[in-house]
Each structure stands twice: as C-alpha cells, then as structure tokens.
Coordinates of C-alpha atoms in Angstrom, one line a residue:
Chain A
M247 CA 13.5 14.5 -6.5
A248 CA 14.4 11.4 -4.7
L249 CA 12.8 10.8 -1.1
Y250 CA 16.5 11.1 0.1
S251 CA 19.6 12.9 -0.4
E252 CA 22.7 11.1 -1.6
K253 CA 24.1 11.1 1.6
V254 CA 21.1 9.7 3.4
M255 CA 21.4 6.8 0.7
D256 CA 25.2 6.5 1.1
H257 CA 24.9 6.0 4.7
F258 CA 21.9 3.9 4.5
R259 CA 23.5 1.6 1.9
N260 CA 26.9 1.3 3.7
P261 CA 26.4 2.1 7.3
R262 CA 29.5 3.0 9.3
N263 CA 30.0 1.5 12.8
V264 CA 27.5 -0.9 12.7
G265 CA 27.5 -3.8 15.5
V266 CA 28.0 -4.3 19.0
I267 CA 30.7 -3.5 21.5
E268 CA 31.0 -6.4 24.1
D269 CA 32.9 -4.2 26.6
A270 CA 30.9 -1.0 26.0
N271 CA 30.8 1.2 29.1
G272 CA 27.6 3.2 27.9
I273 CA 24.8 1.8 26.1
G274 CA 21.6 3.5 25.3
E275 CA 18.5 2.2 23.6
V276 CA 15.5 4.7 22.6
G277 CA 12.3 4.1 20.4
N278 CA 10.0 1.3 20.4
A279 CA 9.0 -1.5 18.0
K280 CA 5.4 -0.3 18.0
C281 CA 6.4 2.9 16.3
G282 CA 8.7 1.0 14.1
D283 CA 12.0 2.5 15.1
I284 CA 14.6 1.3 17.7
M285 CA 18.1 2.5 18.0
K286 CA 20.7 1.0 20.4
M287 CA 24.1 2.8 20.7
Y288 CA 27.4 1.3 22.2
L289 CA 30.0 3.5 23.4
K290 CA 33.5 2.6 24.5
I291 CA 34.5 5.7 26.5
E292 CA 38.4 6.2 28.0
D293 CA 39.9 9.4 29.0
D294 CA 36.6 11.3 28.5
V295 CA 36.8 10.5 25.0
V296 CA 34.7 8.3 22.8
Q297 CA 37.1 5.7 21.7
D298 CA 34.6 3.6 20.0
V299 CA 31.0 3.5 18.9
K300 CA 28.7 1.1 17.3
F301 CA 24.9 1.0 16.7
E302 CA 22.2 -1.4 15.7
T303 CA 19.1 -0.1 14.4
F304 CA 15.4 -1.5 13.5
G305 CA 13.9 1.0 11.3
C306 CA 13.5 2.9 7.9
G307 CA 16.1 4.3 5.8
S308 CA 16.4 7.5 7.4
A309 CA 16.8 6.0 10.9
I310 CA 19.5 3.7 9.9
A311 CA 21.3 6.7 8.1
S312 CA 20.8 9.1 11.0
S313 CA 22.6 6.4 13.3
S314 CA 25.4 5.8 11.0
M315 CA 26.1 9.7 10.9
A316 CA 25.6 10.2 14.3
T317 CA 28.3 7.7 15.1
E318 CA 30.6 9.2 12.8
M319 CA 30.0 12.6 14.2
I320 CA 31.0 11.2 17.9
K321 CA 33.7 8.8 17.2
G322 CA 36.9 10.0 18.6
K323 CA 35.4 13.3 20.1
P324 CA 35.7 14.3 23.9
L325 CA 32.5 14.0 25.9
S326 CA 32.2 17.7 26.3
E327 CA 31.5 17.8 22.4
V328 CA 29.6 14.6 22.1
K329 CA 27.0 15.7 24.7
Q330 CA 26.0 18.8 22.7
L331 CA 25.2 16.8 19.7
T332 CA 21.7 17.8 18.4
N333 CA 19.5 16.0 16.0
K334 CA 19.5 19.2 13.9
A335 CA 23.4 18.8 13.3
V336 CA 22.9 15.2 12.3
A337 CA 20.2 16.1 9.9
E338 CA 22.3 18.8 8.5
A339 CA 25.1 16.5 8.1
L340 CA 22.9 14.1 6.0
D341 CA 22.0 17.2 3.8
G342 CA 18.6 17.1 5.4
L343 CA 15.8 14.7 6.0
P344 CA 12.2 14.9 4.8
D345 CA 10.0 16.8 7.5
Y346 CA 8.2 13.7 8.6
K347 CA 11.6 12.0 9.2
M348 CA 13.1 14.3 11.4
H349 CA 12.1 12.0 14.3
C350 CA 14.9 9.6 13.1
S351 CA 17.4 12.3 13.9
V352 CA 15.7 13.0 17.2
L353 CA 16.1 9.3 18.0
A354 CA 19.9 9.5 17.1
E355 CA 20.3 12.2 19.3
E356 CA 18.5 10.7 22.1
A357 CA 20.1 7.5 21.7
I358 CA 23.5 9.2 22.2
H359 CA 22.2 10.9 25.3
S360 CA 20.9 7.8 26.9
A361 CA 24.3 6.0 26.2
L362 CA 26.0 9.0 27.9
E363 CA 23.5 8.7 30.9
D364 CA 24.2 4.9 31.2
Y365 CA 28.0 5.9 31.4
Q366 CA 27.5 8.3 34.2
K367 CA 25.5 5.7 36.1
R368 CA 27.9 3.0 35.5
T369 CA 31.1 5.1 36.3
G370 CA 29.5 7.6 38.6
R371 CA 31.3 10.2 36.7
K372 CA 29.9 13.5 35.7
I373 CA 30.4 14.8 32.0
Chain B
M290 CA 23.9 3.3 -10.1
P291 CA 21.4 1.1 -8.5
P292 CA 20.5 -1.7 -10.9
G293 CA 17.1 -0.6 -11.8
G294 CA 15.3 2.1 -13.6
F295 CA 12.8 3.1 -16.4
T296 CA 13.5 5.4 -19.3
A297 CA 11.2 8.3 -20.3
S298 CA 9.7 6.0 -22.8
G299 CA 8.6 3.5 -20.2
K300 CA 10.9 0.9 -21.2
E301 CA 13.2 -0.5 -18.9
S302 CA 16.8 0.6 -19.3
Y303 CA 18.1 -2.2 -17.4
A304 CA 16.6 -5.3 -15.6
V305 CA 14.0 -4.1 -13.4
I306 CA 11.3 -6.8 -11.7
Y307 CA 8.1 -4.2 -11.3
A308 CA 6.1 -6.3 -8.6
D309 CA 3.9 -3.3 -7.7
N310 CA 0.8 -3.8 -9.9
A311 CA -1.5 -3.2 -7.1
A312 CA -0.3 0.4 -7.1
T313 CA -0.5 0.7 -10.7
T314 CA 0.1 -0.9 -14.0
R315 CA 2.0 0.1 -17.1
M316 CA -0.3 0.8 -19.9
S317 CA -0.7 -1.9 -22.4
E318 CA 0.4 -1.0 -26.0
A319 CA -3.1 -1.1 -27.3
A320 CA -4.3 1.2 -24.7
M321 CA -1.4 3.6 -25.4
D322 CA -2.1 3.6 -29.2
T323 CA -5.8 4.1 -28.8
M324 CA -5.1 7.0 -26.3
V325 CA -2.7 8.8 -28.8
A326 CA -5.0 7.8 -31.5
M327 CA -8.0 9.5 -29.9
M328 CA -5.9 12.6 -29.0
K329 CA -5.1 13.0 -32.8
E330 CA -8.5 12.1 -34.3
S331 CA -11.3 12.3 -31.8
W332 CA -10.6 15.0 -29.7
G333 CA -13.8 16.9 -30.3
N334 CA -16.1 17.6 -27.3
P335 CA -18.9 14.7 -27.3
S336 CA -21.3 17.3 -26.3
S337 CA -21.1 19.4 -29.5
L338 CA -23.5 18.8 -32.1
Y339 CA -21.2 18.9 -35.3
A340 CA -19.6 16.0 -36.8
H341 CA -16.3 16.0 -34.9
G342 CA -18.0 16.3 -31.7
Q343 CA -20.4 13.6 -32.4
E344 CA -17.4 11.3 -33.5
A345 CA -15.9 11.6 -30.1
K346 CA -19.4 10.9 -28.6
E347 CA -19.2 7.7 -30.6
V348 CA -16.0 6.8 -29.2
L349 CA -17.4 7.4 -25.8
E350 CA -20.5 5.3 -26.2
K351 CA -18.6 2.5 -27.8
A352 CA -16.4 2.6 -24.7
R353 CA -19.3 2.4 -22.6
K354 CA -20.7 -0.6 -24.2
D355 CA -17.5 -2.7 -24.2
I356 CA -17.1 -1.7 -20.4
A357 CA -20.6 -2.7 -19.7
E358 CA -20.2 -6.0 -21.5
A359 CA -17.2 -6.8 -19.9
I360 CA -18.9 -6.7 -16.4
G361 CA -22.3 -7.9 -17.5
A362 CA -24.0 -4.7 -17.2
S363 CA -25.9 -2.8 -19.5
P364 CA -24.3 0.7 -21.0
R365 CA -26.8 3.1 -19.3
E366 CA -25.7 1.7 -15.9
I367 CA -22.1 2.7 -16.6
I368 CA -20.7 6.3 -15.3
F369 CA -17.4 7.5 -16.1
T370 CA -15.2 9.1 -13.3
S371 CA -12.0 10.2 -12.6
G372 CA -11.1 6.7 -11.2
G373 CA -11.8 4.4 -8.2
S374 CA -11.8 6.6 -5.5
E375 CA -14.3 9.0 -7.0
A376 CA -16.5 6.1 -8.0
D377 CA -16.3 4.9 -4.3
N378 CA -17.3 8.3 -3.0
Q379 CA -20.1 8.6 -5.5
A380 CA -21.7 5.3 -4.8
I381 CA -21.5 5.6 -0.9
R382 CA -22.7 9.3 -1.0
S383 CA -25.7 8.3 -3.3
A384 CA -26.8 5.3 -1.3
A385 CA -26.4 7.5 2.1
A386 CA -28.5 10.2 0.4
L387 CA -31.0 7.7 -0.4
G388 CA -30.9 6.5 3.1
R389 CA -31.2 9.6 4.7
K390 CA -34.6 10.4 2.7
Q391 CA -36.1 7.0 4.0
G392 CA -34.4 7.6 7.5
K393 CA -32.1 4.7 7.3
M394 CA -28.8 6.1 8.7
H395 CA -26.7 3.0 9.0
I396 CA -24.0 1.6 6.9
V397 CA -22.0 -1.7 7.0
S398 CA -18.5 -2.0 6.0
T399 CA -15.2 -3.4 7.0
A400 CA -12.2 -2.2 8.7
F401 CA -9.7 -3.1 5.6
E402 CA -11.6 -1.2 3.1
H403 CA -9.6 1.4 0.8
H404 CA -9.3 4.8 2.4
A405 CA -11.7 6.2 -0.3
V406 CA -14.4 4.0 1.4
L407 CA -13.2 4.4 4.9
H408 CA -12.6 8.2 4.8
T409 CA -16.1 8.6 3.1
L410 CA -17.7 6.7 6.0
D411 CA -15.8 9.0 8.6
A412 CA -17.3 12.0 6.8
L413 CA -20.8 10.7 6.9
R414 CA -20.4 9.8 10.5
E415 CA -19.9 13.6 11.0
E416 CA -23.2 13.9 9.2
G417 CA -24.8 11.8 11.7
F418 CA -24.7 8.3 10.2
E419 CA -23.7 5.3 12.1
V420 CA -21.1 2.9 10.7
T421 CA -20.7 -1.0 11.7
L422 CA -17.4 -2.5 10.5
V423 CA -17.7 -6.2 10.4
D424 CA -14.7 -8.6 11.3
V425 CA -12.4 -9.5 8.3
H426 CA -10.7 -12.2 10.5
E427 CA -7.1 -13.5 10.6
N428 CA -7.5 -14.8 6.9
G429 CA -8.7 -11.5 5.7
L430 CA -12.1 -12.9 4.7
V431 CA -15.5 -11.5 5.6
V432 CA -18.0 -13.8 6.8
P433 CA -21.5 -13.4 4.9
E434 CA -23.5 -14.4 7.8
E435 CA -21.7 -11.6 9.9
V436 CA -22.7 -9.1 7.4
G437 CA -26.5 -10.3 7.9
E438 CA -26.1 -10.0 11.5
A439 CA -24.8 -6.5 11.0
I440 CA -27.7 -5.4 9.0
R441 CA -30.3 -3.4 10.8
E442 CA -33.6 -2.1 9.8
D443 CA -31.9 1.4 9.4
T444 CA -29.3 -0.1 7.2
C445 CA -29.1 1.8 3.8
L446 CA -26.0 0.4 2.4
V447 CA -23.4 -2.6 2.5
T448 CA -19.9 -1.8 1.2
V449 CA -17.3 -4.5 0.9
M450 CA -14.3 -4.5 -1.4
Y451 CA -14.3 -7.3 -3.9
A452 CA -10.5 -8.0 -3.5
N453 CA -8.3 -6.3 -0.9
N454 CA -5.5 -4.1 -2.5
E455 CA -2.7 -5.0 0.2
I456 CA -3.4 -8.6 1.1
G457 CA -5.3 -9.9 -2.0
T458 CA -8.1 -11.6 -0.3
V459 CA -10.9 -12.1 -2.7
Q460 CA -14.2 -11.8 -0.6
P461 CA -17.3 -14.0 -0.8
I462 CA -19.2 -11.4 -2.9
R463 CA -22.0 -13.7 -4.2
E464 CA -22.9 -14.7 -0.7
I465 CA -22.6 -11.1 0.6
S466 CA -24.8 -9.7 -2.2
A467 CA -27.4 -12.6 -1.3
V468 CA -27.5 -11.5 2.3
C469 CA -28.2 -8.0 1.3
R470 CA -30.8 -8.8 -1.4
K471 CA -32.5 -10.7 1.1
R472 CA -32.7 -7.7 3.5
N473 CA -33.4 -5.2 0.6
V474 CA -30.2 -3.2 1.2
I475 CA -28.0 -1.5 -1.4
F476 CA -24.8 -3.3 -1.9
H477 CA -21.6 -1.6 -3.2
T478 CA -18.3 -3.1 -3.9
D479 CA -14.9 -1.6 -4.5
A480 CA -13.8 -3.7 -7.3
V481 CA -10.6 -1.8 -8.0
Q482 CA -8.1 -4.4 -7.5
A483 CA -10.6 -7.4 -9.0
V484 CA -11.9 -5.9 -12.4
G485 CA -9.7 -7.2 -15.2
H486 CA -7.9 -9.7 -13.0
I487 CA -10.8 -12.2 -11.8
P488 CA -14.0 -12.8 -13.3
V489 CA -16.5 -10.2 -12.1
N490 CA -20.1 -10.1 -13.5
V491 CA -22.6 -7.6 -11.8
E492 CA -25.6 -9.8 -12.4
E493 CA -24.1 -13.0 -11.4
D494 CA -22.6 -11.6 -8.6
G495 CA -25.7 -9.6 -7.7
V496 CA -24.0 -6.2 -6.9
D497 CA -25.8 -3.1 -7.0
M498 CA -23.0 -0.8 -7.4
L499 CA -19.4 -1.3 -8.3
S500 CA -16.3 0.8 -8.7
A501 CA -13.5 0.4 -10.9
S502 CA -9.9 2.0 -12.0
A503 CA -8.5 1.8 -15.4
H504 CA -4.6 2.2 -14.3
K505 CA -5.1 -1.1 -12.3
F506 CA -5.7 -3.0 -15.3
H507 CA -3.3 -1.4 -17.7
G508 CA -5.2 1.6 -18.7
P509 CA -4.4 5.1 -18.2
K510 CA -4.5 6.9 -14.7
G511 CA -7.3 9.5 -13.8
V512 CA -10.0 7.5 -15.3
G513 CA -12.4 4.8 -13.9
F514 CA -16.1 4.0 -13.9
L515 CA -19.1 3.4 -11.7
Y516 CA -21.4 0.8 -12.2
A517 CA -25.0 1.7 -10.7
R518 CA -27.9 -1.0 -11.2
K519 CA -30.9 0.8 -13.2
G520 CA -33.0 2.5 -10.7
I521 CA -30.3 3.5 -8.2
R522 CA -30.5 7.2 -7.9
L523 CA -27.2 8.6 -8.0
K524 CA -26.1 11.7 -6.4
N525 CA -23.7 14.2 -8.1
L526 CA -20.3 14.9 -6.5
I527 CA -19.5 17.3 -9.4
E528 CA -22.1 19.8 -10.8
G529 CA -21.8 21.8 -13.8
G530 CA -23.0 20.1 -16.9
A531 CA -25.2 17.2 -18.5
Q532 CA -22.4 14.8 -18.8
E533 CA -23.0 11.3 -17.9
R534 CA -26.7 11.7 -18.0
G535 CA -26.5 14.5 -15.7
K536 CA -24.6 12.5 -12.9
R537 CA -21.1 13.7 -13.3
A538 CA -20.4 16.9 -14.8
G539 CA -17.1 17.9 -16.7
T540 CA -16.2 17.2 -20.5
E541 CA -15.4 13.8 -20.6
N542 CA -11.9 12.3 -21.1
V543 CA -12.7 10.7 -24.2
P544 CA -9.0 9.3 -25.0
G545 CA -8.7 8.0 -21.5
I546 CA -12.0 6.2 -21.4
A547 CA -11.4 4.7 -24.9
A548 CA -8.1 3.4 -23.7
M549 CA -9.7 2.1 -20.7
A550 CA -12.0 0.1 -22.7
V551 CA -9.5 -1.4 -24.8
A552 CA -7.5 -2.2 -21.8
L553 CA -10.2 -3.8 -20.1
K554 CA -11.2 -6.1 -23.2
E555 CA -7.6 -6.9 -23.3
A556 CA -7.5 -8.0 -19.9
C557 CA -10.7 -9.9 -20.0
A558 CA -9.8 -11.6 -22.9
N559 CA -6.4 -12.9 -21.6
M560 CA -7.8 -13.3 -18.1
E561 CA -7.9 -17.1 -17.9
G562 CA -4.4 -17.6 -19.3
N563 CA -2.9 -14.7 -17.1
A564 CA -4.2 -16.1 -13.9
A565 CA -2.9 -19.4 -14.4
H566 CA 0.4 -18.1 -14.9
L567 CA 0.4 -15.7 -12.1
T568 CA -1.0 -18.2 -9.7
K569 CA 1.6 -20.5 -10.4
I570 CA 4.4 -17.8 -9.9
R571 CA 2.5 -16.4 -6.9
D572 CA 2.5 -20.0 -5.0
R573 CA 6.2 -20.4 -5.8
L574 CA 6.9 -16.9 -4.4
I575 CA 4.8 -17.8 -1.1
A576 CA 6.4 -21.3 -0.8
G577 CA 10.0 -19.5 -1.3
L578 CA 9.4 -16.7 1.0
R579 CA 8.0 -19.1 3.8
E580 CA 11.4 -20.4 4.0
I581 CA 12.4 -17.3 5.8
P582 CA 12.4 -17.8 9.7
H583 CA 9.7 -16.1 11.6
A584 CA 7.7 -15.0 8.4
A585 CA 4.2 -15.2 8.0
L586 CA 1.8 -14.9 4.9
N587 CA -0.9 -12.2 5.2
G588 CA -4.3 -13.2 3.9
D589 CA -5.8 -16.4 2.9
E590 CA -3.5 -18.8 0.9
T591 CA -5.9 -19.7 -1.8
R592 CA -8.7 -17.1 -1.8
R593 CA -6.5 -14.2 -3.0
L594 CA -5.7 -12.6 -6.2
P595 CA -3.6 -14.4 -8.5
G596 CA -0.8 -11.6 -8.6
N597 CA -0.8 -11.1 -4.8
V598 CA 1.9 -11.9 -2.2
N599 CA 2.1 -10.2 1.1
F600 CA 4.4 -11.3 4.1
C601 CA 5.5 -10.2 7.5
F602 CA 9.1 -10.4 8.4
E603 CA 9.7 -10.3 12.1
G604 CA 12.6 -8.0 13.2
I605 CA 12.8 -5.6 10.3
E606 CA 11.1 -2.5 8.9
G607 CA 9.5 -2.5 5.7
E608 CA 10.9 1.0 4.2
S609 CA 14.6 -0.2 4.4
L610 CA 13.5 -3.5 2.9
L611 CA 12.0 -1.9 0.1
L612 CA 14.8 0.7 -0.4
L613 CA 17.4 -2.3 -0.5
L614 CA 15.2 -4.3 -2.9
D615 CA 15.1 -1.0 -5.0
D616 CA 18.7 -1.2 -5.3
R617 CA 18.6 -4.7 -6.5
G618 CA 16.2 -3.9 -9.3
I619 CA 12.9 -5.1 -7.4
C620 CA 9.8 -2.8 -6.9
A621 CA 7.5 -3.8 -4.3
S622 CA 5.5 -2.0 -1.5
S623 CA 5.0 -2.2 2.2
G624 CA 2.7 -1.5 5.0
S625 CA 5.2 0.1 7.3
A626 CA 4.5 3.4 8.9
C627 CA 7.3 5.0 7.4
T628 CA 6.0 3.8 3.9
S629 CA 2.6 5.6 4.7
G630 CA 3.9 8.7 6.1
S631 CA 2.1 8.2 9.4
L632 CA 3.0 6.6 12.6
D633 CA 0.8 3.6 12.2
P634 CA 1.3 0.8 10.1
S635 CA -1.1 -0.5 7.4
H636 CA -4.9 -0.5 8.6
V637 CA -5.4 -3.5 6.7
L638 CA -2.6 -5.5 8.4
L639 CA -4.0 -4.3 11.7
A640 CA -7.5 -5.3 11.0
I641 CA -6.3 -9.1 10.5
G642 CA -4.8 -8.8 13.8
R643 CA -1.2 -8.4 13.1
V644 CA 0.4 -6.4 15.9
H645 CA 2.3 -3.1 15.3
D646 CA 5.8 -4.7 15.7
V647 CA 5.3 -7.0 12.9
A648 CA 3.0 -5.0 10.7
H649 CA 6.1 -2.6 10.3
G650 CA 8.0 -5.3 8.6
S651 CA 5.6 -6.0 5.9
L652 CA 6.4 -6.6 2.2
R653 CA 3.7 -6.5 -0.8
L654 CA 4.5 -8.2 -3.9
S655 CA 1.9 -7.6 -6.7
I656 CA 3.1 -9.3 -9.7
G657 CA 2.1 -8.6 -13.4
E658 CA 1.6 -11.0 -16.5
D659 CA 5.3 -10.4 -17.6
I660 CA 6.9 -12.0 -14.7
T661 CA 8.8 -15.0 -15.3
G662 CA 9.9 -18.0 -13.1
E663 CA 13.3 -16.7 -13.3
D664 CA 12.2 -13.5 -11.7
A665 CA 10.3 -15.4 -8.9
E666 CA 13.7 -16.9 -7.9
N667 CA 15.6 -13.5 -8.3
I668 CA 13.0 -12.2 -5.8
I669 CA 13.1 -15.1 -3.3
R670 CA 16.9 -14.8 -3.3
N671 CA 17.2 -11.0 -2.8
V672 CA 14.1 -10.9 -0.2
K673 CA 16.2 -13.6 1.8
E674 CA 19.4 -11.8 1.5
V675 CA 18.1 -8.3 2.4
V676 CA 15.9 -9.8 5.5
S677 CA 18.8 -11.5 6.7
Y678 CA 21.2 -8.5 6.2
L679 CA 18.6 -6.1 8.0
R680 CA 18.2 -8.8 10.8
G681 CA 21.8 -8.8 11.1
F682 CA 21.9 -5.3 12.9
S683 CA 18.3 -5.0 14.3
P684 CA 18.3 -4.8 17.9
I685 CA 14.8 -6.3 18.0
W686 CA 16.2 -9.4 16.2
R687 CA 19.1 -9.6 18.9
D688 CA 16.7 -9.7 21.6
L689 CA 14.5 -12.2 19.9
T690 CA 17.2 -14.5 18.9
A691 CA 18.9 -14.3 22.7
G692 CA 15.7 -15.1 24.1
K693 CA 15.0 -11.9 25.7
K694 CA 11.8 -11.4 24.0
A695 CA 9.2 -13.9 22.6
F696 CA 9.0 -14.3 19.0
I697 CA 5.5 -13.2 17.7
L698 CA 5.7 -14.9 14.3

C-alpha cells in the first residue's frame, strides 16, 4: 500500500491550474508556514461563474494535490455550487487521503471560501 | 513508472540512489549468508544442553566476543537486545533504578536525543525524576563544560548520543565522559549512528553504557546490543528467563546476532576506507547544495558523520521534496512535520534553533559506501531542480522574493 492513492500522486506530480491570476477578483490565503502548509487561491469570477482559478501551495504532497483537485472541481462552476464545496468532496475526488492528511483537504475548502469572501468584499455582491 | 524501485530480492530493478542509510542499511552479503546458514544449521536453542543447542550457544558466544572486540569491551559486558531502542531503554532504566536507591533522581541529557531516550526520560519524569537538557547549540554540538555545570549532587546519569541521527554531528564523547567520571556519574551514549561508521572504543571513550543497532551497519533489523561496564547492575525490561545472564529474557535471536557480529566486523575492517570515500562525497554534496540560494547546512560542517548531509531550504516543504526525489530515483528523508505524522517538524532541527518555517523544508541525505561521484552529481542536479520547481509555486517563496517577508536563511 502506497502512502497516497494514484489520483493524489497524479495531481501532485501534474498539478492543474498552478500559478497566479493577475486580475483575480477573489484571493484567499490560508494556513501558515509554522504548520508547514499555506494555500493561496486566485479566482476570476464573471457572471457569478468561476471563469478561471489558479493556486499556489507551500506544503506536502497531499496539500498540493488537494489544491489542484479543488481548482478542477470549481473551474467553470456557478458560485452557488462553488460555495458548497466541502473538504470531504475534495478528499473523495482524490480517492481518499490518509487520516492525518485530511486537514489538507480542509485547507483547500477554506482557501476557496476565503477567496469567495474576498470577492464579496471587493464587489459588495452577495453570493 | 517512476524511475526507482527494488525487487523482492533487494537488488535494484533500475537505477536507485539510496541515500537514507541513517534510517536503515541494506544487509551485507556476508551478514545475509551468515543469517541463512545459522537458520539452516544452528537453529537450536542456546539454552538446551544437547549438542545442537550447545552449538547455537557457541555461535552466540562467538558473536558476543567479536562484538566486544569491535568496541573494546569484554564479552561479559555485552547484552543482546532487540535493537537500539531497547538498549537505550534498558540503559536509562538501569541507571535510574540505581539512582533511585541512592536518592539520586536527576538525569542530564540533550534535547536532540533519539525518542528512545527522550520518551524514556519523559516516563521517568512522571515517576519523579528531574531531567536537565543541555544546549546543543546552533552547530549541533554539546559543550562538555556545560554538561559539568548541569551535573548535581543527585545526578544519577548523563546520557548524550555519540552522533546525531538527523544532522550527523559527532559529540565530544571523551570530554563528556571525562566530566562524568570526575563527578562519579554514570555516562550512557546512544551510539546507534556511530558504531560501524566511526571509531568507537568504550575504554578509550570512557563510556559506561552504550547502545547499538545492527541494521544501521548492514546487519539485520530487530537486533542490537547494550554494552554495560562491569559492575553496573542492569535492570530487566523483559522478565521470563535466564538468557543474557538473567538480564534479558527470551530465546536469543541467534541468526540475527551472528549476522550482526559479521556485519560489525566487516564494517570495522573497512571503516577507514569507507569513511574517506564518504567524506569526500559528503563534502561534494554539501558544496553542491550550498549553491542553492537561501539554503543552509544543518550541523557542524566537519564534526559530522562521514555519510551525513542535512540542509534546510527556505520556501518549500520537505515531504513534497522527498516524493519528487523518489520519482527521480533518490531515496532520502526529511524532518518536516508531514513526514513525521505530527504538526511539529523535527525536534532535532528545533533544538539547533531552526524555526518551524524553515525546519519544514529540510532534507537529510545519509549516503552509503556504494555511492559514486556520479551519484553525487545526480543528487545535486535533481535537488536543485526540485527545489526550484517547488519554489516556483510556493506562496511563501513569492512573498520572500517580492520583499513582503524577510528571508530567514
């Protein structure tokens, strides 16, 4: 039994949506360097849809894979759907995470929610 | 498939650079041959009186003699254990039991000992002992005078490791033992990383108790030994038989013990040549990895094990570094929290003053005798590439390079 599922390793080795969106209108950063995990999500939202999403992550394999998977799950999706994304859904989409790595999927959920909050603050719009 | 792996026989199926010898070593051919031969031929119980049992007893005592010789001890001073952890536990528990009888309930150690030592000390604290941990300083070296200052009238034991398992620093054991002897305090050293790699001699080093583990010097797992100077009364951890002069019950692991003796003899016979080769490669690795910006070597540059290299790289996390190196056929380890399964990074790195932020980005390479100069260049190139790749999408690195945060390293 390997530490991580094939899906986790795939997203870790070939992370999707890596990088920065210069004109993002929702940015969320969670975690801290002391604990060894930081996730930053950049959202470009138009017409209540996540048109584009990018991430930067400092963290372990499952943190990088969770960020990558979460971005895939919200890209092109309406905000009504995006705001309902849970860490459980991220972990399940990765075919599971070891128990002590579940907090990585929590960070992904929190990073997205934090970016959505930032979007609401910037635009004054309610989701 | 990632470029790396071992077949069931232990041979590499394709090119792998194994640089995690501080975790465990591959068994030597001679040790394996001995182990199998003992399983086939000398499988009797050494406590049985018929010839087949006594033959196993002879194998056992020959191994004891060889091991004693390798560290300058006499055979009666060697107790076989299940490994280094058991030896550490037994040594510390024994000194504590002696101390308790004399009303001496204070122990001196360091913050960067192996958990086999630290957790035993924690348990003793619960039982009323006081523990003083002396500083290991930024270079990862204990200062003998500071050990002297920590010793009190009621100190029953000083336990300081011979060489650190993570950062490889070799402690001034002779000077520490001299301090202990002067103050008439028992000195134990966890020499798991040292035995078979650097010269260890219990007489010349002046140690009273010493722990070692076979699988760190190309012997089998599950076997080790405790050296206890004649006159030190050992406390049993395992009761139930007269084996090991009544100090460690359980039928002896004769094949494992015989293989350990063979591995140790071999390691000692080749020590000088191996150390010279490893030191050269180690220094090349240190020089090569230093070229990475905002990186720092952990532990003293020269007073370290011949095979140990340990760096912190700012802005990245160790587990992802290890996974990507594994993909490139390099086996290494890290002191990041994620690799330890806890929230805190390595206690060793914290003990030498590395802050959490950079301790998470550590890499330990513990190279073995079969490493080549070409392997070293391969490691340097790959570590550089992977560190740079991970920094490329690290939000911390972005903040550091944008001047939003100050570099630590």
